[in-house]
Amino acid sequence: MAGAHWGFCPWLVLLCACAWSHPKPGDLGREDVRNCSANPPHLPVTAVNTTARLSALRQQIEAWNLSAYIIPDTDAHKSEYIGKHDERRAWITGFKGTAGTAVVTMRKAAVWTDSRYWTQAEREMDCNWDLHKEDSWNSYDMNLQGSNIQLVSITTNLVDLVWGSERPLVPSEPIYALETAFTGSTWQEKVSNIRSQMQKHSKAPTAVLLTALDETAWLFNLRSSDIPYNPFFYSYTLLMDCSIRLFVNRSRFSPETLQYLNSGCTEPMCVQLEDYSQVRDSVQAYVSGDVRVWIGTQYTMYGLYEVIPEEKLVADTYSPVMITKAVKNSKEQALLKASHVRDAVAVIRYLVWLEKNVPKGTVDEFSGAEFMDQLRGKEDFFSGPSFQTISASGLNAALAHYSPTKELNRKLSSDEMYLVDSGGQYWDGTTDITRTVHWGTPSAFQKEAYTRVLMGNIDLSKLIFPAATSGRVLEAFARKALWDVGLNYGHGTGHGIGNFLCVHEWPVGFQTINIAMAKGMFTSIEPGYYHDGEFGIRIEDVALVVGAKTKYPGSYLTFEVVSFVPYDRNLIDVSLLSPEQLQHLNQYYQVIREKVGPELHRRQLLEEFEWLQRHTEPLSARAPHTASWASVLVASTLAILSWSS
């Protein structure tokens, strides 16, 4: 999700020399990926012909007297999910993955992306493009040090000129205020909090510039639908010590929303609406005075950064709004937990439906994903999915970010592994959960791989660690059980999650650039294993960071899992679990019964209730599907004592 150091949208690069490596050809035996070394080249049906688009772009590059053009995977706010009219890299390359940077010169064209998308890129790009399989290609400052290459920015986007009238329109849906019942604080309280942080800062900033879309949405408790799967609207905010400027399309505000922002306000709390397109000029005019602007470099685009003189810049990796938003107060925590209970009902209903219908041969990846979305749509406060459902059977599950289409999908089978990664946007919270199942007889290797992924999930979930520990330090605990036998996975172990905001909410998580863990943060925990060409496994839960009780005094933390769907018993090799892991699993199952069981019963979902009871029976090291009454009682008691409601 993080881009270049300062952000580029768009970036032009002048190259006096370029060293291009040549990618290795794809698996020559597979029809679903391109083979550019064949004569003629083999292209799958999913590949996009980009010859005319590249030719038109090169005409623009030549007209602007440039050597190369960089096309990032984001928008002017460095959003992870972007609107259709900002999908420039996808349009010019054909590659639709959410992470990747394209570079076009007069003779070459290439895409850099990480391991999650290598196979997808080989399926979607034609042979005009080289694929560079690197984890990142965005540290421009470092790469260009000592070279004779100069980066310049221009306000005209060359891809837009080529795209022309085919480019989708900018969204114009209304911007609305969330009801008080679904917010943790009023926007006035949030503004006062940020101003207090400004006053306490050693460099005494006079303003905070907010550029990430979720920052403004969170600050004012406003939402809309400009970005797929994310309830945001195009905006910037310049929050000053004595006034507020909100850069947005004013016509999208109803009289009620305008009153919500400015009803009875005094001058420091009055929100001045300015046109979205005027943010650069407005910031440039503001910094002509005796001021200092506080920014978060991870989300500030170069077009804004470059107009702020260095001596007037207060730069941190993340803005104070991004840091504050990461820690949920008690009301926000309760709201998010409640959304996960309802979400669990939808997922359980889906798993029950699959169990009945997959053996009939009537379900494919796409119809399954559609039905998952339909079930969530029946839940209270539902606003839409939080991302495109990953519904992957067999070998497709080995692609960590695979999603089916109506035209291209596989039938679900009792003989294959099935992975479903999905989530919902609710007015009270955002959800994200992954379950992997097998309805037939899994191989011994599949069971071991699944169990070791589960062991990693459990080991991280129950870990006790010092307060302010970096997630990067903790991440290895999720991998150890896999590492022990020479297995691993190529994606991150988790990400933050918001209250009706981002499903991938930064800066919480387990990567190097994430901030240290603190009480009140929510993060996913999602180890996996992917066996290319055969199957994939991922187990993902969302967890709240809470205080831990330790034998000796100290400030320690642990995780409280708030996803409430049992794991597939058919894939668990109980003999691999340690007594501590088994105890933790049985405690978790008891919590699921207590949280979701009453909700299923209240709705008269009796089939789902019985399914839940069966799938949360305590597991035993000696007999996986039975347990003594004593062990049930112990597990139940421990679960009740450990749950913090």
XYZ file of C-alpha atoms in Angstrom:
645
model
C 0.000 0.000 0.000
C 2.808 2.387 0.749
C 4.242 4.035 -2.310
C 7.359 6.024 -2.967
C 8.843 8.134 -0.203
C 6.921 11.277 -1.079
C 4.289 9.863 -3.407
C 4.023 10.379 -7.131
C 0.814 11.037 -9.044
C 1.718 11.484 -11.782
C 5.500 11.314 -11.982
C 7.579 11.932 -15.040
C 11.124 10.678 -15.119
C 13.828 11.831 -17.482
C 16.145 8.927 -18.199
C 19.480 9.415 -19.868
C 20.290 5.717 -19.543
C 18.295 2.696 -18.526
C 19.350 -0.845 -17.656
C 16.461 -3.189 -18.286
C 16.637 -6.785 -17.212
C 14.663 -9.399 -19.097
C 12.050 -11.382 -17.164
C 12.028 -15.127 -17.222
C 9.253 -16.668 -19.321
C 6.282 -18.122 -17.534
C 5.611 -21.815 -17.116
C 5.613 -23.011 -20.745
C 3.242 -25.836 -19.910
C 0.415 -23.583 -18.706
C -2.231 -22.164 -21.008
C -3.480 -19.589 -18.485
C -0.287 -17.479 -18.548
C 1.510 -15.727 -21.384
C 4.589 -17.141 -23.118
C 6.389 -14.334 -24.923
C 9.294 -16.538 -25.978
C 7.100 -18.722 -28.198
C 6.779 -18.006 -31.916
C 4.173 -16.667 -32.222
C 3.810 -15.573 -28.575
C 1.098 -17.352 -26.598
C -1.389 -15.046 -24.890
C -4.208 -16.288 -22.644
C -7.727 -14.971 -23.237
C -7.347 -12.755 -20.167
C -4.467 -10.727 -21.693
C -5.227 -7.171 -22.847
C -3.932 -5.790 -26.162
C -2.120 -2.557 -25.242
C -0.314 -1.822 -28.516
C -2.447 1.181 -29.517
C -2.481 2.604 -25.988
C 1.302 2.418 -25.679
C 1.804 3.993 -29.083
C -0.432 6.931 -28.146
C 1.311 7.391 -24.795
C 4.738 7.400 -26.444
C 3.544 10.158 -28.755
C 2.708 12.223 -25.664
C 6.057 11.405 -24.017
C 7.858 12.609 -27.138
C 5.710 15.738 -27.371
C 6.603 16.663 -23.776
C 10.304 16.051 -24.490
C 10.576 13.299 -21.883
C 12.576 10.091 -21.840
C 10.201 8.033 -19.688
C 6.945 8.182 -17.795
C 6.179 6.555 -14.436
C 2.615 5.396 -13.842
C 1.884 4.495 -10.192
C -0.866 2.212 -8.972
C -2.630 4.830 -6.871
C -4.504 8.146 -7.051
C -3.762 11.677 -5.888
C -4.275 10.546 -2.273
C -2.139 7.388 -2.386
C -5.250 5.284 -1.809
C -4.955 1.503 -1.935
C -8.375 1.118 -3.531
C -8.973 3.682 -6.261
C -11.881 4.891 -8.361
C -12.380 3.673 -11.930
C -11.278 6.998 -13.411
C -7.948 6.732 -11.523
C -7.069 3.221 -12.730
C -4.424 4.552 -15.114
C -1.849 1.821 -14.602
C -4.452 -0.906 -15.035
C -5.763 0.694 -18.222
C -2.381 1.239 -19.872
C -0.944 -2.200 -18.944
C -3.974 -4.494 -18.693
C -2.690 -5.638 -15.276
C -5.418 -5.097 -12.671
C -3.520 -6.004 -9.488
C -3.712 -3.381 -6.751
C 0.079 -3.104 -6.333
C 2.537 -2.326 -9.087
C 4.345 0.492 -10.879
C 4.625 0.869 -14.650
C 7.426 2.660 -16.500
C 7.257 3.487 -20.209
C 10.157 4.705 -22.351
C 10.231 5.186 -26.103
C 11.417 1.593 -26.608
C 10.531 -0.321 -23.445
C 7.594 -0.835 -21.107
C 7.723 -2.651 -17.771
C 5.759 -3.337 -14.603
C 7.245 -3.928 -11.168
C 5.049 -5.836 -8.711
C 5.409 -8.149 -5.726
C 4.938 -11.907 -5.403
C 1.192 -11.707 -4.719
C 0.561 -10.651 -8.322
C 3.189 -12.362 -10.462
C 0.853 -14.996 -11.885
C -1.986 -12.512 -12.311
C 0.303 -10.180 -14.275
C 1.385 -13.053 -16.543
C -2.294 -13.709 -17.235
C -3.361 -10.121 -17.926
C -0.450 -8.413 -19.717
C 0.475 -8.847 -23.365
C 4.048 -9.104 -24.638
C 4.489 -5.333 -24.900
C 5.351 -5.403 -21.195
C 8.271 -6.811 -19.225
C 7.380 -8.104 -15.765
C 9.938 -7.486 -13.039
C 9.363 -9.794 -10.103
C 10.627 -7.644 -7.283
C 9.062 -6.833 -3.942
C 9.226 -3.117 -4.612
C 10.277 -0.557 -7.184
C 9.359 2.702 -5.600
C 12.330 4.072 -3.647
C 13.043 6.589 -6.361
C 15.223 8.824 -4.201
C 17.594 5.962 -3.378
C 17.655 4.500 -6.887
C 18.511 7.783 -8.565
C 21.217 9.038 -6.198
C 24.412 9.710 -8.107
C 22.753 9.378 -11.511
C 22.100 11.966 -14.174
C 18.381 11.246 -14.117
C 16.042 14.062 -13.089
C 12.484 13.660 -11.802
C 10.005 16.389 -12.690
C 6.285 16.763 -11.985
C 3.673 18.216 -14.305
C 0.017 18.968 -13.626
C -1.201 17.305 -16.829
C -1.557 13.538 -16.710
C -0.430 12.019 -19.999
C -2.380 8.783 -19.516
C -5.550 10.863 -19.170
C -4.808 12.533 -22.504
C -4.539 9.115 -24.137
C -7.517 7.693 -22.257
C -9.700 10.559 -23.458
C -13.478 10.271 -23.475
C -13.352 6.603 -22.461
C -12.140 7.576 -18.986
C -14.874 7.019 -16.358
C -16.439 10.125 -14.815
C -15.654 11.445 -11.333
C -18.283 10.227 -8.803
C -20.938 12.697 -7.699
C -22.938 10.825 -5.035
C -23.982 12.827 -1.940
C -21.607 13.198 0.995
C -23.404 12.424 4.255
C -22.777 12.518 7.990
C -22.761 9.337 10.047
C -25.345 9.057 12.777
C -23.996 9.725 16.261
C -24.734 6.112 17.242
C -21.995 4.949 14.849
C -19.226 7.390 15.785
C -16.790 7.278 18.675
C -16.503 11.080 19.030
C -17.971 14.207 17.469
C -15.940 15.860 14.740
C -15.494 18.895 16.974
C -13.911 16.678 19.664
C -11.582 15.167 17.079
C -10.520 18.586 15.772
C -9.821 19.762 19.323
C -7.713 16.653 19.945
C -5.566 17.243 16.848
C -5.128 20.930 17.678
C -4.004 19.940 21.161
C -1.339 17.723 19.592
C -0.254 20.651 17.402
C 0.203 22.840 20.469
C 2.292 20.201 22.250
C 4.529 19.502 19.239
C 8.119 20.699 19.662
C 8.078 22.382 16.242
C 4.757 24.173 16.896
C 2.988 23.505 13.567
C 0.245 25.976 12.710
C -1.621 23.579 10.398
C -2.034 19.900 9.559
C -2.482 18.944 5.904
C -4.620 15.824 5.457
C -4.292 14.093 2.097
C -5.414 10.479 2.646
C -9.137 10.116 1.987
C -9.845 8.208 5.198
C -8.275 11.005 7.260
C -10.870 13.587 6.235
C -13.707 11.033 6.359
C -12.731 10.041 9.910
C -12.116 13.593 11.145
C -15.546 14.920 10.153
C -17.518 11.639 10.480
C -18.480 12.011 6.818
C -18.875 9.244 4.254
C -19.728 8.706 0.580
C -18.969 6.160 -2.159
C -16.271 7.535 -4.474
C -13.914 4.578 -4.019
C -14.988 0.963 -4.602
C -15.427 -0.881 -1.293
C -14.433 2.226 0.709
C -16.930 4.847 1.971
C -14.800 7.865 1.062
C -15.031 10.993 -1.060
C -12.368 12.990 -2.863
C -11.134 15.615 -0.447
C -8.262 17.346 1.318
C -8.254 19.145 4.649
C -6.065 21.975 5.880
C -6.704 22.049 9.624
C -5.225 25.255 10.993
C -4.922 26.471 14.567
C -7.738 28.990 14.084
C -9.700 27.836 11.024
C -10.566 24.795 8.887
C -10.533 24.408 5.118
C -12.192 21.387 3.512
C -11.401 20.952 -0.191
C -14.280 19.110 -1.843
C -17.017 19.378 -4.458
C -19.469 21.586 -2.523
C -22.433 20.606 -4.722
C -22.387 17.141 -3.154
C -23.380 18.500 0.267
C -27.057 18.619 1.163
C -28.349 21.532 3.266
C -28.517 19.133 6.212
C -24.845 18.138 5.861
C -23.791 21.787 5.518
C -25.697 22.569 8.690
C -24.069 19.575 10.395
C -20.653 21.103 9.704
C -21.405 24.719 10.551
C -24.504 24.879 12.717
C -23.857 27.496 15.391
C -20.101 27.306 14.928
C -17.652 29.822 16.289
C -14.798 30.951 14.049
C -12.171 28.291 14.941
C -14.752 25.534 14.404
C -16.333 26.840 11.200
C -15.579 24.665 8.189
C -14.774 26.667 5.076
C -15.526 24.672 1.908
C -13.143 25.231 -0.995
C -13.055 23.627 -4.418
C -11.220 20.311 -4.521
C -9.032 21.394 -7.427
C -7.751 24.469 -5.555
C -5.844 22.657 -2.813
C -2.379 23.182 -4.307
C -2.922 26.912 -4.860
C -4.469 27.316 -1.417
C -1.610 25.552 0.362
C 0.915 27.559 -1.652
C -0.779 30.811 -0.613
C -0.952 29.703 3.038
C 2.768 28.934 3.288
C 3.667 32.453 2.146
C 3.065 33.553 5.730
C 4.808 32.756 9.014
C 3.449 29.210 9.280
C 4.544 25.572 9.641
C 2.611 22.720 8.003
C 2.543 19.237 9.552
C 2.270 16.414 7.020
C 2.453 12.617 6.901
C 4.950 11.754 4.168
C 3.415 8.327 3.438
C 0.265 9.943 2.015
C 1.383 13.368 0.809
C 1.817 13.541 -2.939
C 4.812 15.353 -4.356
C 2.557 17.912 -6.056
C 1.625 19.259 -2.602
C 4.893 18.570 -0.837
C 6.928 20.565 -3.326
C 5.024 23.839 -2.691
C 5.847 23.820 1.045
C 9.273 25.401 1.749
C 11.512 23.060 3.708
C 11.873 25.490 6.613
C 8.061 25.559 6.974
C 7.623 21.796 6.820
C 6.974 19.525 9.808
C 7.244 16.026 8.359
C 6.447 12.727 10.069
C 5.838 9.370 8.463
C 2.147 9.561 9.387
C -0.046 12.547 10.206
C -1.457 12.968 13.718
C -4.900 12.065 12.376
C -3.611 8.752 11.000
C -1.953 7.920 14.336
C -4.964 8.964 16.432
C -7.413 7.076 14.233
C -5.433 3.868 14.721
C -6.406 3.610 18.405
C -10.114 2.990 18.903
C -11.871 4.312 22.003
C -14.213 2.104 24.036
C -17.290 2.997 21.968
C -15.508 2.331 18.683
C -14.262 -1.002 20.029
C -17.794 -2.034 20.996
C -19.125 -1.026 17.575
C -16.476 -3.031 15.727
C -17.057 -6.101 17.889
C -20.798 -5.937 17.230
C -20.247 -5.776 13.462
C -18.093 -8.907 13.635
C -20.836 -10.884 15.390
C -23.305 -10.115 12.602
C -20.628 -10.771 10.000
C -19.970 -14.190 11.536
C -23.647 -15.046 11.075
C -23.365 -14.316 7.345
C -20.165 -16.353 6.952
C -21.575 -19.310 8.897
C -24.702 -19.266 6.751
C -22.443 -19.344 3.689
C -20.390 -22.294 4.952
C -23.551 -24.247 5.761
C -24.896 -23.532 2.268
C -21.621 -24.645 0.681
C -21.572 -27.855 2.688
C -24.969 -28.772 1.256
C -24.532 -27.593 -2.330
C -20.909 -28.209 -3.329
C -21.405 -32.009 -3.428
C -24.259 -31.408 -5.896
C -21.873 -29.690 -8.305
C -24.000 -26.540 -8.473
C -21.559 -23.957 -7.076
C -18.684 -22.223 -8.829
C -16.249 -19.625 -7.511
C -18.221 -16.692 -8.899
C -21.704 -17.813 -7.821
C -20.270 -18.572 -4.393
C -18.801 -15.076 -4.076
C -22.112 -13.545 -5.181
C -24.031 -15.529 -2.579
C -21.567 -14.516 0.135
C -22.236 -10.859 -0.690
C -25.992 -11.486 -0.716
C -25.904 -13.013 2.754
C -24.000 -10.042 4.141
C -26.559 -7.787 2.521
C -29.201 -9.228 4.852
C -27.310 -8.039 7.945
C -28.207 -4.834 9.802
C -26.260 -1.676 8.934
C -24.672 -3.280 5.864
C -23.301 -0.809 3.306
C -21.471 -3.144 0.908
C -18.497 -5.519 0.711
C -15.188 -4.194 2.043
C -13.266 -5.626 -0.928
C -13.838 -7.952 -3.867
C -14.460 -11.414 -2.454
C -11.625 -13.867 -2.990
C -13.390 -17.126 -3.792
C -10.764 -19.615 -4.925
C -10.915 -23.357 -5.501
C -7.998 -25.725 -5.987
C -5.036 -24.232 -7.818
C -6.645 -20.761 -7.920
C -6.361 -20.594 -4.140
C -2.577 -20.634 -4.586
C -2.936 -17.067 -5.934
C -3.155 -14.990 -2.770
C -5.282 -12.223 -4.369
C -7.286 -14.191 -6.937
C -10.902 -13.228 -7.588
C -13.208 -15.010 -10.081
C -15.265 -13.419 -12.814
C -18.557 -14.474 -14.348
C -16.686 -15.577 -17.463
C -13.652 -17.202 -15.802
C -14.134 -19.357 -12.727
C -13.838 -22.937 -11.510
C -16.470 -25.273 -10.155
C -16.191 -25.975 -6.433
C -15.487 -29.612 -5.716
C -15.505 -31.837 -2.659
C -12.112 -33.110 -3.784
C -10.350 -29.739 -3.617
C -9.425 -27.085 -1.094
C -11.549 -23.929 -1.151
C -10.482 -20.517 0.190
C -12.895 -17.646 0.804
C -11.549 -14.258 1.911
C -14.299 -11.680 2.270
C -15.507 -8.765 4.336
C -18.253 -6.237 4.836
C -18.659 -2.508 5.345
C -21.167 -1.812 8.095
C -22.052 1.550 9.622
C -20.484 0.377 12.866
C -17.413 -1.413 11.541
C -15.411 -2.998 8.758
C -14.812 -6.753 8.650
C -12.336 -9.100 6.960
C -12.163 -12.861 7.474
C -10.658 -15.831 5.617
C -11.559 -19.474 5.997
C -10.155 -22.447 4.056
C -12.179 -25.665 3.870
C -12.134 -29.136 2.323
C -15.307 -31.223 2.094
C -13.641 -34.472 1.001
C -10.494 -36.287 2.069
C -7.509 -33.939 2.185
C -4.028 -35.333 1.704
C -1.689 -35.714 4.660
C 0.385 -32.806 3.346
C -2.664 -30.561 3.000
C -3.685 -31.330 6.583
C -0.210 -30.671 7.894
C 0.119 -27.401 5.956
C -3.310 -26.240 7.143
C -2.589 -27.192 10.750
C 0.730 -25.361 10.701
C -0.976 -22.240 9.353
C -3.499 -22.588 12.186
C -0.670 -23.047 14.689
C 0.871 -19.790 13.493
C -2.460 -18.016 13.819
C -2.876 -19.325 17.371
C 0.714 -18.591 18.417
C 0.458 -14.951 17.389
C -3.079 -14.533 18.753
C -2.145 -15.746 22.233
C 1.248 -14.044 22.357
C 2.025 -11.769 25.320
C 4.480 -8.999 24.476
C 5.758 -5.696 25.922
C 3.730 -2.566 25.198
C 4.977 -0.469 22.255
C 6.481 -3.516 20.528
C 6.680 -3.259 16.747
C 4.475 -5.649 14.821
C 7.514 -6.559 12.738
C 9.060 -8.130 15.855
C 5.933 -10.209 16.506
C 5.380 -11.406 12.952
C 7.799 -14.349 13.115
C 5.562 -16.108 15.662
C 2.950 -16.570 12.913
C 5.552 -18.201 10.652
C 7.491 -20.411 13.060
C 5.336 -23.541 12.706
C 5.736 -23.299 8.928
C 9.432 -22.463 9.079
C 10.027 -25.526 11.257
C 9.308 -27.759 8.241
C 10.593 -25.502 5.460
C 7.310 -23.774 4.477
C 6.468 -20.065 4.298
C 4.151 -17.491 2.701
C 4.921 -14.427 0.611
C 2.525 -11.790 1.944
C 2.201 -9.740 5.104
C 0.832 -11.244 8.291
C -1.783 -8.613 9.014
C -3.122 -5.091 8.634
C -5.173 -2.599 10.601
C -8.918 -2.316 10.126
C -11.284 0.620 10.574
C -14.728 1.587 11.797
C -16.628 1.822 8.493
C -13.377 2.945 6.891
C -10.436 1.075 5.314
C -10.334 -2.700 5.355
C -6.544 -2.238 5.164
C -6.190 0.626 7.632
C -2.701 1.957 8.102
C -0.477 2.425 10.037
C -1.298 -0.693 12.116
C 0.177 -4.036 11.097
C 3.236 -6.258 11.098
C 5.447 -4.602 8.486
C 8.554 -2.481 9.027
C 6.775 0.811 8.313
C 3.886 0.087 10.703
C 3.764 1.797 14.088
C 4.200 0.000 17.414
C 1.282 -1.932 18.871
C -0.908 -0.181 21.461
C -4.110 -0.952 23.338
C -7.192 -0.212 21.258
C -5.725 -1.090 17.870
C -7.391 -3.653 15.623
C -5.326 -5.821 13.287
C -5.850 -8.874 11.158
C -3.778 -11.994 11.804
C -3.539 -14.002 8.590
C -0.777 -16.541 8.003
C -1.071 -18.793 4.959
C 0.586 -21.295 2.677
C 0.338 -21.494 -1.122
C 1.332 -24.542 -3.157
C 1.580 -23.251 -6.714
C -0.655 -25.049 -9.176
C -2.435 -27.103 -6.506
C -3.963 -25.352 -3.476
C -3.763 -22.397 -1.131
C -4.458 -21.925 2.572
C -5.103 -18.766 4.567
C -6.650 -18.356 8.010
C -7.501 -14.756 8.841
C -9.021 -13.284 11.978
C -9.340 -9.717 13.222
C -8.027 -9.092 16.735
C -8.067 -6.225 19.232
C -4.881 -5.300 21.096
C -5.656 -5.477 24.828
C -3.747 -5.421 28.092
C -2.298 -8.749 29.266
C -2.194 -10.096 32.801
C 1.267 -11.317 33.731
C 2.720 -12.986 36.811
C 4.986 -10.033 37.499
C 4.092 -6.330 37.217
C 4.672 -4.697 33.874
C 3.033 -3.171 30.831
C 2.253 -6.067 28.509
C -0.210 -6.611 25.686
C -1.909 -9.473 23.882
C -4.649 -10.004 21.289
C -8.370 -10.622 21.666
C -9.805 -12.255 18.540
C -13.121 -10.726 17.440
C -13.781 -12.904 14.367
C -16.222 -15.627 15.357
C -16.236 -18.399 12.736
C -14.793 -21.864 13.542
C -11.983 -23.391 11.503
C -12.404 -26.488 9.328
C -12.135 -29.553 11.601
C -11.609 -31.739 8.551
C -8.220 -30.101 7.942
C -6.867 -30.015 11.516
C -4.271 -32.615 12.491
C -4.745 -32.380 16.248
C -1.604 -34.438 16.896
C 0.510 -31.483 15.737
C -1.009 -29.059 18.248
C 0.703 -28.415 21.558
C -1.427 -28.630 24.738
C -1.326 -24.810 24.967
C -2.470 -24.398 21.365
C -5.250 -26.917 21.860
C -6.428 -25.173 25.017
C -6.423 -21.807 23.254
C -8.420 -23.237 20.338
C -11.047 -24.761 22.615
C -11.363 -21.501 24.558
C -11.883 -19.650 21.300
C -14.576 -22.105 20.229
C -16.409 -21.557 23.488
C -16.318 -17.804 22.907
C -17.799 -18.324 19.423
C -20.647 -20.323 20.949
C -21.342 -17.594 23.487
C -21.183 -14.707 21.007
C -22.791 -16.129 17.861
C -24.947 -18.971 19.158
C -27.576 -16.709 20.804
C -27.770 -14.556 17.666
C -28.420 -17.590 15.455
C -31.001 -18.871 17.900
C -32.727 -15.482 18.133
C -33.156 -15.429 14.359
C -34.404 -19.010 14.293
C -31.465 -20.090 12.144
C -31.635 -23.519 13.710
C -29.705 -25.386 11.021
C -26.850 -22.901 11.337
C -27.045 -23.104 15.139
C -26.690 -26.892 15.051
C -23.820 -26.580 12.564
C -22.078 -24.149 14.911
C -22.482 -26.496 17.863
C -20.952 -29.380 15.901
C -18.040 -27.355 14.572
C -17.151 -25.857 17.950
C -17.081 -29.070 19.945
C -13.881 -29.117 22.014
C -11.020 -30.902 20.318
C -9.007 -33.544 22.137
C -5.439 -34.652 21.451
C -6.545 -38.295 21.794
C -9.888 -38.130 20.034
C -10.309 -35.140 17.693
C -14.115 -35.249 17.579
C -14.978 -36.048 21.182
C -14.315 -34.539 24.558
C -15.079 -35.350 28.182
C -17.580 -33.284 30.113
C -14.723 -32.179 32.359
C -12.706 -30.796 29.454
C -15.775 -28.977 28.128
C -16.373 -27.431 31.542
C -12.752 -26.358 31.920
C -12.647 -24.860 28.426
C -15.933 -23.046 28.986
C -14.832 -21.623 32.323
C -11.494 -20.431 30.966
C -13.160 -18.830 27.962
C -15.642 -16.926 30.103
C -12.870 -15.677 32.379
C -10.640 -14.626 29.488
C -13.273 -12.811 27.410
C -13.447 -9.063 27.922
C -16.834 -7.886 26.755
